[in-house]
Amino acid sequence: MQKFASSLRRLTADGDKLGWCRHQCFSQLTQRQSSIEESESASAAAPIIPAFNNSSPLYVGPTADKILSKMQKFASSLRRLTADGDKLGWCCRQCFSQLTQRQSPIVESESASTVAPIIPAFDYSPPPYVGPTADEILRKRKDFLSPSMFYLYKKPLNVVHGKMQYLFDENGRRYLDGFGGIATVNCGHCHPDVVQAIINQITSIQHSTILYLNHCIADFAAALAEKMPGELKVVFFTNSGTEANELAMMIARLYTGCQDMISLRNAYHGNAAGTMGATAQSNWKFNIVQNGVHHAMNPDPYRGAFGSDGEKYAKDVDDLIQYGTSGHIAGFIFEAIQGVGGIVELAPNYLPPVYKSIKKAGGLVIADEVQSGFARTGTNFWGFQNQGIVPDIVTMAKGIGNGIPLGAVVTTPEIAKVLTRRSYFNTFGGNPVCSTAGHAVLKVIERENLQENAHVVGSYLKERLTTLKEKHEIIGDVRGRGFILGVELVTDRKLKTPAKTEIVETMEMMKDLGVLVGKGGFYGNVFRITPPLCFTKEDADFLVDAMDYSMSRL
Amino acid sequence: MAVQRNITNTKSLSYFLNPKRVSNLSSLRGFSLAQPPELPPFDYQPVPYKGPLADQVFEKRKKYLGPSLFHYYQKPLNIVEGKMQYLFDENGRRYLDAFAGIVTVSCGHCHPEILRAIEEQNKLLQHATTIYLHHAIADFAEGLAAKMPGNLKVVYFVNSGTEANELAMLMARLYSGNLGMIALRNAYHGGSAGTIGLTALNTWKYPIPQGEIHHVVNPNPYRGVFGSDASLYAQDVQDHIDHGTSGRVAGFISETIQGVGGAVELAPGYLKLVYDMVRKAGGVCIADEVQTGFGRTGSHYWGFQTQDVIPDIVTMAKGIGNGLPLGAVVTTPEIAQVMAQKIQFNTFGGNPVCSAGGLAVLKVLDKENRQKHCADVGSHLIGRLKNLQQKFDIIGDVRGRGLMVGIELVTDRKDKTPAKAETAVLFEKLREVGVLVGKGGLHGNVFRIKPPMCFNKDDADFLLDALDYSMSNL
């Protein structure tokens, strides 16, 4: 492979030309692969070629045919070497990634957006998929599943397999997962340690409830408590973030004897009877009674009335308590970085004064760490630690189990006591399988230094996105930290007009290039980048290059 | 302890002893068992357990887990392995599981086919959410809809029964445009802000606002004021609608056999009358099948079918996944449409692993003919329990159907005084003999017998003998 690469380098003195060769060879392979499997990936590769021809009219190097014949010769010799076609695919990917890495200084230069970026190499072949096709699934979804179930992309993606930070569609095409199943798959898809822990546990006992003892739930609770500051030592396990927030709100109400809760505009905390009240985006709030929740101004540094002045927003909370409540409240609930709301970081210096106001009014402070927890922010294990406060209750879900249905509430022994007044029970909560998986997740995060990786690679990714903002007017804001990043698109930087249609187009193009990201914010104009924490620097480059390339073609 | 050791030591003897013969002798001739009965033989050796012991686990639980976590038995049991209808403790001692992790392990603990389905899916893709397509959720929804009567064809997957009932209630309110919900006293429907209102047992209701919920008289044939007269109970519902609401309601929700409330069947014919009234008042009818679904009642696949009604919304959880965190709401396309008004999303709901597990459960239940099995074993069990009732005054009531059975213990049959202390003592004794049952009812004086559906006649006989033995030695 190296011999081939170096001979290619000799053939093309100019790096750009090498990039072109690489591009040609990739698209050829894509086409070849698609003819074997299906035509969908061909449509993804198709727009690349005209775009290139337009931007490189002065090419004087070897012709496509010449290179192609070399490629074919090389490919056929490889094919002889490896009887299995899958392995060939892998070898070729390896080869291109080597080239990609060699090329990266050029890719980062202005000309990056003229060359379709290539997904980093990954030493893995997905098992062949023999299940139903996207169309069949779509038909069944329409017949048997909720009409409120939506999907991304004009032609929705049939994701059949996942491996670490990559997903595979029905044709075996690989995508970089920049969304992590909505900030959920923290260790990486089907991480071997987590899968092994689950498989080991299901063969001994899956479910017996907490009526009997079992060490899994106790061990996991102890390990989770270990990750918590202060007196936060008592854990309640649930099955989701909604359940966790429902429980947290009830605990706050019971502990204080007050009903009034304060949450932030643009928050998402769940969709059950209590949590829908705390959620504060009209498109997630159905028209039913949602009493007892007051929504304070959102300390959004980009769109908020007071910019980054955290103390001014904090004053609004105090005002709300003084005028809108009896002066005594049950509590305050917040996401350290708003997820569904479009990765909005709370203005600096906001939480400390709010914490004081809440305490003065007798309330409890609840940190919703459903998206920002488990090392995702890089700088800290929990999002709230980035503003230097210790909440009374912490709720979590998503990343806690790497995709296993699991949620948790952690609080102090004193506050936890209120639940002994009556019975609280959760059938599945903390069952042996989910507990074991959750425990495995904690160990993987630690052993693989994923927090450090989120910090280093996340900062690099944010830096590159910030640089991209200088190039593309449409990027209004780049924000977040670690691997919870947002890119807000606007058609007018001054008016901050949401670029609703442009974001959809960009997202489609990125998908065609092989990058999956999320979308959020009240206007749906924010890219949410919350990948598995094993995301590499090469992945980050690929993601930014794909965004650059796509935005250049808007 | 002496009894326990005795059993452990003589475990091998059980292979040579036909428990059926013992049980027949005792029931036919009216003898009390002098010796504790033996577990039916089971050709399986548990894996040696090397994990932390009960005391250590208990210490950790006390330190790190919520104080509302309660446990069964004075000396709580450390359950470390399960195989079909049996559980194993840390010493490798086998127990007959007659409670199935609270009516949850439908196919049997660690059923090999379900494990295989989970294992395969775990290796391929665990989680991606419904923003992309995946066949597992669609196949499972189709499989579940096929089990439903009428136009109940649209499935929402959630993670628990609480979440399912929350969603059902939301749909009822949106679809009807009304607020008031009617629920039965003695019901359990969940513990979140909306469902805690529906739940109607004071021990489960924390003092927080519970919304507009009306609790009607429970049509409990044993303790209810109108006995088994469904029409009188139904009249109470109409009365409540006329006087306690605007005359328009959002809906009515009930379990068909109340689970937490102590395996209480509704008076026969009740639902048919009430569904008519509720629909006339603009409401939708919700059947909570969290405990009664999936063939457990024997005569039918769903509990509501025993009352010959078709609900507008059906909720389920527990048995749906054999222990996997999974719940579902099934409704008609027309009602489902209201959820398209806004965004409704569930991160884990219907994820590939749970969907593959759930579909495997449906297949296993069909393949192993579990519904018919529940009917056969259930009628055998209930028949023998009724005989036992004649022998022991403490058994006030035997009820239920299939493998969803309740035994209510009273100190006085006429006053129906709950035999709380005696229930607790018997509960311990049963464990010592090797049977794990559940406990329920507002007064905690009802044994709940809801084993994995693979529970067989030998198991039933053993359970009966254990009850007989324990009651004789009370």
XYZ file of N, CA and C in Angstrom, chain A residues 127 129 132 134 137-138 140-141 143-153 156-162 167 177 179 181-182 184-185 189-191 195 198-199 202-215 217-219 221-222 225 233-237 239-240 242-243 246 250 253-254 259 268 271-274 276 282-289 398 402-406 416-420 422-425 427-428 431 434 516, chain B residues 49 52 54 57-58 60-61 63-73 76-82 87 99-102 104-105 109-111 115 118-119 122-135 137-139 141-142 145 153-157 159-160 162-163 166 170 173-174 179 188 191-194 196 202-209 318 322-326 336-345 347-348 351 354 436:
642
model
N -20.836 -6.583 9.080
C -21.405 -7.826 8.574
C -22.430 -7.506 7.479
N -25.712 -7.046 5.481
C -27.071 -6.838 5.988
C -28.068 -7.546 5.089
N -34.791 -6.038 6.125
C -35.663 -5.270 5.230
C -35.032 -3.945 4.786
N -34.962 0.137 3.429
C -35.491 1.399 3.963
C -36.960 1.572 3.589
N -39.255 -0.634 5.667
C -39.339 -0.157 7.049
C -40.212 1.077 7.128
N -40.018 1.955 6.164
C -40.776 3.201 6.151
C -42.270 2.913 6.055
N -43.795 0.193 7.071
C -44.235 -0.350 8.363
C -44.337 0.741 9.418
N -43.384 1.660 9.389
C -43.427 2.753 10.355
C -44.709 3.552 10.177
N -47.526 2.494 8.936
C -48.695 1.689 9.304
C -48.816 1.495 10.807
N -47.710 1.260 11.457
C -47.803 0.764 12.824
C -47.193 1.675 13.889
N -46.512 2.712 13.473
C -45.863 3.532 14.497
C -46.400 4.962 14.477
N -46.075 5.656 15.521
C -46.614 6.982 15.808
C -46.483 7.974 14.651
N -47.517 8.736 14.394
C -47.423 9.780 13.363
C -46.540 10.947 13.806
N -46.215 10.988 15.112
C -45.327 12.074 15.554
C -43.868 11.659 15.433
N -43.653 10.437 14.966
C -42.270 9.978 14.787
C -41.709 10.623 13.520
N -40.620 11.349 13.683
C -40.069 12.028 12.515
C -38.714 11.418 12.181
N -38.171 11.791 11.046
C -36.829 11.321 10.724
C -36.047 12.435 10.057
N -34.759 12.282 10.090
C -33.900 13.255 9.440
C -33.690 12.832 7.992
N -33.418 13.794 7.138
C -33.067 13.575 5.734
C -34.278 13.273 4.851
N -34.796 9.006 4.258
C -34.259 8.654 5.583
C -33.265 7.505 5.531
N -32.362 7.552 6.467
C -31.255 6.614 6.493
C -31.643 5.361 7.258
N -31.357 4.223 6.684
C -31.595 2.960 7.377
C -30.290 2.545 8.042
N -30.171 2.854 9.316
C -28.925 2.584 10.042
C -29.007 1.192 10.644
N -28.150 0.291 10.194
C -28.280 -1.110 10.599
C -27.162 -1.591 11.510
N -26.103 -0.829 11.593
C -24.972 -1.318 12.359
C -24.157 -0.133 12.857
N -23.555 -0.308 14.021
C -22.733 0.750 14.563
C -21.467 0.186 15.153
N -21.410 4.683 11.914
C -22.648 3.950 11.666
C -22.615 3.426 10.237
N -20.572 9.349 12.841
C -21.704 9.733 13.681
C -21.348 10.939 14.531
N -23.558 12.738 16.041
C -24.710 13.045 16.902
C -24.834 12.053 18.068
N -26.503 9.233 18.522
C -27.863 8.836 18.910
C -28.430 9.856 19.889
N -28.203 11.137 19.591
C -28.566 12.270 20.447
C -27.811 12.201 21.792
N -26.037 10.210 23.295
C -26.308 9.046 24.135
C -25.183 8.022 24.113
N -24.638 7.786 22.929
C -23.624 6.743 22.795
C -22.261 7.353 23.137
N -20.426 3.230 19.607
C -21.432 2.214 19.299
C -20.890 0.815 19.562
N -21.717 0.005 20.212
C -21.377 -1.400 20.471
C -19.959 -1.542 21.014
N -19.603 -0.658 21.936
C -18.274 -0.757 22.544
C -18.098 -2.166 23.112
N -20.761 -4.157 25.562
C -21.515 -5.283 25.006
C -21.205 -6.559 25.790
N -22.941 -6.653 29.117
C -24.369 -6.942 28.957
C -24.573 -8.422 28.699
N -23.790 -8.964 27.793
C -23.959 -10.378 27.438
C -23.672 -11.278 28.643
N -26.793 -10.900 31.008
C -28.080 -11.479 30.595
C -28.071 -12.997 30.724
N -26.910 -13.604 30.678
C -26.911 -15.059 30.819
C -27.044 -15.496 32.278
N -26.843 -14.590 33.247
C -27.057 -15.036 34.626
C -28.395 -14.563 35.169
N -28.654 -13.249 35.186
C -30.022 -12.818 35.523
C -30.293 -11.459 34.907
N -31.492 -11.337 34.316
C -31.838 -10.094 33.642
C -32.638 -9.187 34.547
N -33.529 -9.798 35.300
C -34.516 -8.977 35.990
C -35.024 -9.705 37.215
N -35.020 -9.053 38.365
C -35.637 -9.651 39.544
C -36.267 -8.601 40.434
N -36.077 -7.334 40.111
C -36.513 -6.159 40.879
C -35.726 -6.033 42.185
N -35.862 -4.869 42.790
C -35.094 -4.584 44.015
C -35.748 -5.196 45.247
N -36.779 -6.013 45.046
C -37.387 -6.715 46.183
C -36.381 -7.691 46.774
N -35.476 -8.163 45.921
C -34.396 -9.026 46.372
C -33.099 -8.246 46.204
N -32.073 -8.720 46.819
C -30.778 -8.068 46.645
C -30.116 -8.570 45.377
N -29.263 -7.746 44.824
C -28.372 -8.155 43.747
C -27.254 -7.118 43.739
N -26.035 -7.567 43.548
C -24.918 -6.628 43.752
C -24.790 -5.590 42.646
N -26.770 -3.435 41.080
C -27.334 -2.092 41.309
C -26.547 -1.373 42.409
N -26.149 -2.122 43.440
C -25.429 -1.500 44.554
C -24.040 -1.044 44.111
N -23.365 -1.888 43.336
C -22.021 -1.534 42.856
C -22.061 -0.312 41.949
N -24.389 2.015 41.853
C -24.747 3.211 42.635
C -23.517 3.762 43.344
N -22.722 2.859 43.922
C -21.518 3.300 44.628
C -20.548 3.982 43.671
N -21.943 7.395 42.669
C -21.830 8.344 43.793
C -20.396 8.861 43.894
N -24.890 11.563 47.337
C -24.441 10.182 47.523
C -25.559 9.150 47.382
N -26.795 9.589 47.218
C -27.892 8.627 47.152
C -28.476 8.591 45.741
N -28.560 7.396 45.188
C -28.948 7.243 43.790
C -30.312 6.555 43.673
N -31.166 7.107 42.799
C -32.407 6.433 42.413
C -32.288 6.117 40.924
N -32.535 4.878 40.541
C -32.458 4.561 39.122
C -33.839 4.572 38.471
N -35.739 4.791 34.158
C -35.518 4.262 32.808
C -35.279 5.326 31.757
N -35.385 6.587 32.148
C -35.225 7.647 31.152
C -34.988 8.974 31.853
N -36.833 11.629 31.295
C -38.155 12.109 31.712
C -38.479 11.578 33.095
N -38.313 10.281 33.287
C -38.606 9.700 34.595
C -37.714 10.295 35.684
N -38.996 13.825 36.403
C -40.275 13.736 37.117
C -39.998 13.487 38.602
N -40.590 15.962 41.880
C -41.443 15.544 42.995
C -40.673 15.615 44.313
N -40.505 19.143 45.458
C -41.801 19.610 45.966
C -42.084 19.021 47.353
N -41.749 17.773 47.526
C -41.988 17.139 48.821
C -41.060 17.721 49.890
N -44.868 24.203 45.703
C -45.167 23.657 44.370
C -44.383 24.339 43.251
N -35.382 21.822 27.738
C -36.107 20.567 27.516
C -35.805 19.642 28.693
N -41.301 14.947 28.737
C -42.636 15.160 28.179
C -43.746 14.447 28.935
N -43.507 14.141 30.210
C -44.595 13.597 31.023
C -45.309 14.776 31.697
N -46.328 14.464 32.494
C -47.196 15.530 33.006
C -46.433 16.627 33.748
N -45.473 16.255 34.575
C -44.737 17.257 35.320
C -43.647 17.902 34.482
N -43.279 18.129 31.244
C -43.678 18.951 30.103
C -43.842 20.403 30.546
N -42.382 25.827 22.664
C -43.788 25.564 22.342
C -43.983 24.314 21.492
N -43.014 24.005 20.622
C -43.236 22.846 19.753
C -43.144 21.503 20.477
N -42.708 21.511 21.723
C -42.678 20.277 22.510
C -43.771 20.264 23.583
N -44.537 21.346 23.665
C -45.554 21.447 24.726
C -46.944 21.265 24.143
N -47.579 20.174 24.520
C -48.954 19.961 24.078
C -49.875 20.837 24.920
N -51.080 21.077 24.387
C -52.008 21.982 25.049
C -52.765 21.281 26.180
N -52.079 21.018 27.276
C -52.713 20.437 28.459
C -52.272 21.243 29.681
N -52.900 20.974 30.804
C -52.562 21.710 32.020
C -51.113 21.412 32.426
N -29.503 9.249 28.984
C -28.725 9.186 27.748
C -27.348 8.529 27.917
N -24.782 4.251 27.450
C -24.307 4.054 26.084
C -25.422 3.556 25.150
N -26.675 3.862 25.494
C -27.798 3.465 24.650
C -28.780 2.552 25.347
N -28.366 2.003 26.492
C -29.270 1.165 27.291
C -30.300 2.080 27.966
N -31.561 1.668 28.012
C -32.554 2.520 28.677
C -32.273 2.638 30.175
N -31.819 3.784 30.583
C -31.372 3.968 31.955
C -31.365 5.460 32.282
N -33.155 12.708 50.105
C -33.688 11.414 49.643
C -34.734 10.856 50.601
N -34.584 11.223 51.881
C -35.478 10.684 52.904
C -36.957 10.943 52.608
N -37.258 12.041 51.897
C -38.674 12.361 51.691
C -39.421 11.238 50.971
N -38.697 10.437 50.202
C -39.384 9.381 49.451
C -39.783 8.202 50.329
N -39.349 8.213 51.588
C -39.797 7.131 52.479
C -41.191 7.407 53.028
N -43.884 7.705 51.422
C -44.777 6.815 50.707
C -43.889 5.829 49.960
N -44.487 5.001 49.080
C -43.663 4.066 48.322
C -43.293 4.677 46.981
N -42.041 4.578 46.619
C -41.663 4.864 45.237
C -40.985 3.617 44.716
N -41.413 3.181 43.578
C -40.890 1.934 43.050
C -40.726 2.065 41.549
N -40.069 -0.566 38.389
C -39.922 -1.979 38.010
C -38.563 -2.279 37.368
N -38.236 -1.548 36.305
C -37.007 -1.851 35.567
C -35.788 -1.093 36.123
N -32.115 -2.446 36.997
C -32.075 -3.911 36.871
C -30.646 -4.369 36.595
N -28.994 -3.365 33.065
C -28.725 -1.938 32.875
C -27.662 -1.447 33.860
N -23.009 12.479 9.744
C -24.316 12.665 10.363
C -24.178 13.610 11.552
N -21.161 -18.660 42.267
C -21.218 -17.208 42.462
C -20.017 -16.742 43.265
N -20.129 -10.200 45.586
C -20.329 -9.796 46.984
C -21.542 -10.493 47.615
N -24.744 -11.085 50.501
C -25.935 -10.303 50.854
C -25.620 -9.130 51.775
N -23.828 -6.344 49.951
C -24.728 -5.702 48.998
C -25.707 -4.807 49.742
N -26.222 -5.316 50.848
C -27.211 -4.590 51.609
C -26.605 -3.305 52.171
N -24.158 -1.572 50.918
C -23.972 -0.632 49.811
C -25.289 -0.002 49.419
N -26.325 -0.829 49.384
C -27.659 -0.320 49.047
C -28.051 0.774 50.017
N -26.201 2.652 51.773
C -25.360 3.832 51.680
C -25.628 4.638 50.410
N -25.822 3.950 49.277
C -25.824 4.667 48.003
C -27.160 4.691 47.267
N -28.124 3.919 47.751
C -29.377 3.897 47.004
C -30.502 4.503 47.815
N -31.539 4.938 47.107
C -32.645 5.649 47.729
C -33.220 4.892 48.904
N -33.541 5.604 49.991
C -34.080 4.943 51.177
C -35.498 4.409 50.953
N -36.121 4.776 49.813
C -37.462 4.253 49.546
C -37.372 2.851 48.955
N -36.149 2.412 48.681
C -35.954 1.064 48.150
C -36.278 0.069 49.255
N -37.325 -0.710 49.058
C -37.645 -1.673 50.101
C -37.245 -3.068 49.627
N -37.302 -4.016 50.532
C -36.926 -5.367 50.124
C -37.846 -6.351 50.815
N -37.928 -7.527 50.235
C -38.721 -8.589 50.808
C -37.865 -9.352 51.823
N -38.527 -9.914 52.820
C -37.933 -10.843 53.788
C -37.053 -10.132 54.824
N -32.916 -10.195 53.725
C -33.193 -10.105 52.290
C -32.368 -11.093 51.467
N -32.968 -11.500 50.387
C -32.409 -12.542 49.545
C -31.487 -11.933 48.498
N -30.322 -12.513 48.332
C -29.405 -12.049 47.290
C -29.587 -12.952 46.071
N -30.355 -12.477 45.105
C -30.675 -13.281 43.926
C -29.634 -13.019 42.847
N -28.910 -14.064 42.477
C -27.779 -13.850 41.574
C -27.926 -14.521 40.220
N -28.878 -15.423 40.099
C -29.052 -16.073 38.804
C -30.497 -16.512 38.632
N -30.930 -16.567 37.382
C -32.284 -17.022 37.096
C -32.297 -17.925 35.888
N -35.115 -19.196 40.493
C -34.094 -18.221 40.839
C -33.080 -18.880 41.761
N -43.404 -14.997 41.341
C -43.738 -13.578 41.215
C -43.123 -12.948 39.956
N -42.136 -13.625 39.393
C -41.559 -13.225 38.102
C -41.084 -11.776 38.051
N -40.401 -11.352 39.108
C -39.929 -9.964 39.102
C -41.107 -9.028 38.938
N -42.162 -9.274 39.672
C -43.441 -8.553 39.581
C -44.027 -8.685 38.171
N -43.183 -9.714 35.407
C -42.419 -9.133 34.309
C -41.746 -10.191 33.447
N -41.210 -11.203 34.093
C -40.484 -12.228 33.343
C -41.515 -13.207 32.763
N -36.940 -16.719 33.134
C -35.668 -16.008 33.316
C -34.645 -16.445 32.281
N -33.980 -15.476 31.683
C -32.885 -15.743 30.753
C -33.278 -16.775 29.705
N -34.456 -16.626 29.148
C -34.901 -17.545 28.103
C -33.900 -17.519 26.942
N -32.388 -14.219 24.865
C -30.980 -13.843 25.035
C -30.279 -13.764 23.687
N -31.226 -10.637 21.866
C -30.607 -9.446 22.467
C -29.117 -9.408 22.142
N -28.500 -10.565 22.282
C -27.054 -10.642 22.082
C -26.687 -10.246 20.649
N -27.251 -6.547 20.203
C -26.269 -5.777 20.955
C -24.971 -5.596 20.189
N -24.631 -6.611 19.431
C -23.353 -6.556 18.714
C -23.464 -5.710 17.448
N -24.681 -5.599 16.912
C -24.856 -4.873 15.653
C -25.078 -3.385 15.856
N -26.102 -3.077 16.630
C -26.434 -1.674 16.875
C -27.307 -1.629 18.106
N -26.881 -0.836 19.106
C -27.663 -0.771 20.331
C -28.617 0.399 20.314
N -28.184 1.488 19.712
C -28.962 2.711 19.875
C -28.647 3.690 18.765
N -29.682 4.197 18.115
C -29.449 5.255 17.135
C -30.601 6.247 17.135
N -31.698 5.925 17.812
C -32.957 6.684 17.867
C -33.715 6.598 16.544
N -34.981 7.029 16.603
C -35.863 6.911 15.439
C -35.663 8.023 14.418
N -34.664 8.871 14.609
C -34.401 9.875 13.570
C -33.836 9.200 12.320
N -33.302 7.989 12.484
C -32.939 7.167 11.334
C -33.906 5.988 11.305
N -33.918 5.279 10.209
C -34.752 4.084 10.152
C -34.016 2.914 10.788
N -34.792 1.983 11.331
C -34.236 0.690 11.711
C -35.371 -0.301 11.676
N -35.095 -1.511 11.172
C -36.204 -2.434 10.956
C -36.776 -3.009 12.244
N -37.688 -1.834 15.221
C -38.844 -1.161 15.826
C -40.078 -1.338 14.936
N -39.882 -1.289 13.632
C -41.010 -1.428 12.707
C -41.558 -2.856 12.738
N -40.664 -3.833 12.759
C -41.100 -5.240 12.806
C -41.839 -5.540 14.109
N -43.398 -3.373 16.059
C -44.695 -2.675 16.058
C -45.712 -3.480 15.252
N -45.272 -3.998 14.120
C -46.171 -4.802 13.281
C -46.608 -6.059 14.048
N -49.078 -5.050 16.791
C -50.374 -4.637 16.228
C -51.167 -5.870 15.790
N -53.937 -0.144 15.938
C -52.857 -0.490 15.014
C -51.636 0.410 15.110
N -51.702 1.449 15.906
C -50.558 2.367 15.966
C -49.864 2.222 17.319
N -48.569 1.991 17.266
C -47.809 1.688 18.476
C -46.826 2.822 18.804
N -46.774 3.188 20.070
C -45.728 4.082 20.573
C -44.896 3.293 21.558
N -43.604 3.306 21.399
C -42.769 2.616 22.374
C -42.195 3.598 23.389
N -40.458 3.479 27.789
C -39.539 2.660 28.584
C -40.146 2.025 29.820
N -41.400 2.306 30.102
C -42.005 1.762 31.317
C -43.510 1.916 31.260
N -45.255 3.438 33.558
C -45.531 4.825 33.925
C -45.521 5.711 32.688
N -44.471 5.580 31.883
C -44.391 6.404 30.677
C -45.544 6.102 29.719
N -48.682 7.743 31.125
C -48.581 9.195 30.951
C -49.012 9.576 29.531
N -52.270 11.655 28.175
C -52.074 12.852 27.355
C -52.917 12.759 26.089
N -56.621 13.272 26.756
C -56.967 14.676 26.994
C -56.935 15.476 25.702
N -55.951 15.213 24.880
C -55.849 15.961 23.630
C -56.971 15.576 22.672
N -60.510 17.393 30.316
C -59.427 17.258 31.270
C -59.612 16.093 32.238
N -53.330 0.945 40.400
C -51.966 1.467 40.300
C -51.644 1.695 38.832
N -46.059 6.342 38.885
C -45.612 7.208 39.972
C -45.128 8.568 39.526
N -45.386 8.948 38.268
C -44.963 10.281 37.826
C -46.112 11.271 38.028
N -45.869 12.529 37.665
C -46.816 13.594 38.023
C -48.242 13.320 37.559
N -48.414 12.800 36.350
C -49.769 12.536 35.871
C -50.317 11.231 36.408
N -49.448 9.467 38.992
C -49.627 9.359 40.444
C -51.050 9.774 40.809
N -53.347 4.925 48.895
C -52.678 6.053 49.564
C -51.197 5.806 49.820
N -50.827 4.528 49.959
C -49.420 4.226 50.229
C -48.506 4.623 49.069
N -49.073 4.767 47.872
C -48.273 5.092 46.689
C -48.433 6.546 46.265
N -49.239 7.322 46.985
C -49.508 8.697 46.561
C -48.776 9.684 47.460
N -47.799 10.362 46.912
C -47.124 11.413 47.660
C -48.007 12.658 47.629
N -47.898 13.469 48.669
C -48.762 14.654 48.714
C -48.294 15.764 47.777
N -48.622 15.631 46.517
C -48.368 16.696 45.530
C -49.663 16.863 44.741
N -49.840 17.956 44.014
C -51.078 18.118 43.243
C -51.220 16.986 42.238
N -43.861 -4.243 31.597
C -43.493 -5.478 32.299
C -43.274 -6.668 31.359
N -39.843 -9.376 28.865
C -39.225 -10.402 29.710
C -38.167 -9.822 30.647
N -38.332 -8.543 30.984
C -37.378 -7.901 31.882
C -36.648 -6.731 31.257
N -36.705 -6.603 29.937
C -36.078 -5.453 29.278
C -36.892 -4.197 29.581
N -36.225 -3.063 29.768
C -36.976 -1.832 30.012
C -37.742 -1.423 28.751
N -39.040 -1.649 28.767
C -39.824 -1.464 27.554
C -41.279 -1.279 27.949
N -54.175 8.471 17.465
C -52.725 8.708 17.371
C -52.427 10.037 16.695
N -53.329 10.429 15.802
C -53.119 11.642 15.019
C -52.909 12.877 15.897
N -53.520 12.898 17.099
C -53.376 14.097 17.944
C -51.925 14.333 18.346
N -51.133 13.258 18.343
C -49.749 13.426 18.764
C -48.909 14.126 17.704
N -49.480 14.249 16.497
C -48.735 14.942 15.447
C -48.837 16.459 15.603
N -49.678 16.924 16.536
C -49.799 18.376 16.753
C -48.468 18.998 17.154
N -47.741 18.243 17.963
C -46.456 18.740 18.463
C -45.444 17.616 18.322
N -44.281 17.813 18.902
C -43.265 16.774 18.810
C -43.366 15.856 20.017
N -43.443 14.569 19.773
C -43.393 13.608 20.863
C -42.239 12.685 20.527
N -41.331 12.537 21.459
C -40.118 11.785 21.147
C -39.695 11.012 22.380
N -36.246 8.985 23.639
C -34.858 8.639 23.287
C -34.643 7.133 23.170
N -34.963 6.397 24.243
C -34.687 4.956 24.241
C -35.841 4.145 23.661
N -35.780 1.134 21.029
C -34.415 1.010 20.499
C -34.199 -0.407 19.963
N -34.163 -3.416 22.595
C -35.444 -3.704 23.248
C -36.469 -4.194 22.237
N -40.985 -18.213 46.251
C -41.055 -16.762 46.331
C -42.364 -16.296 45.716
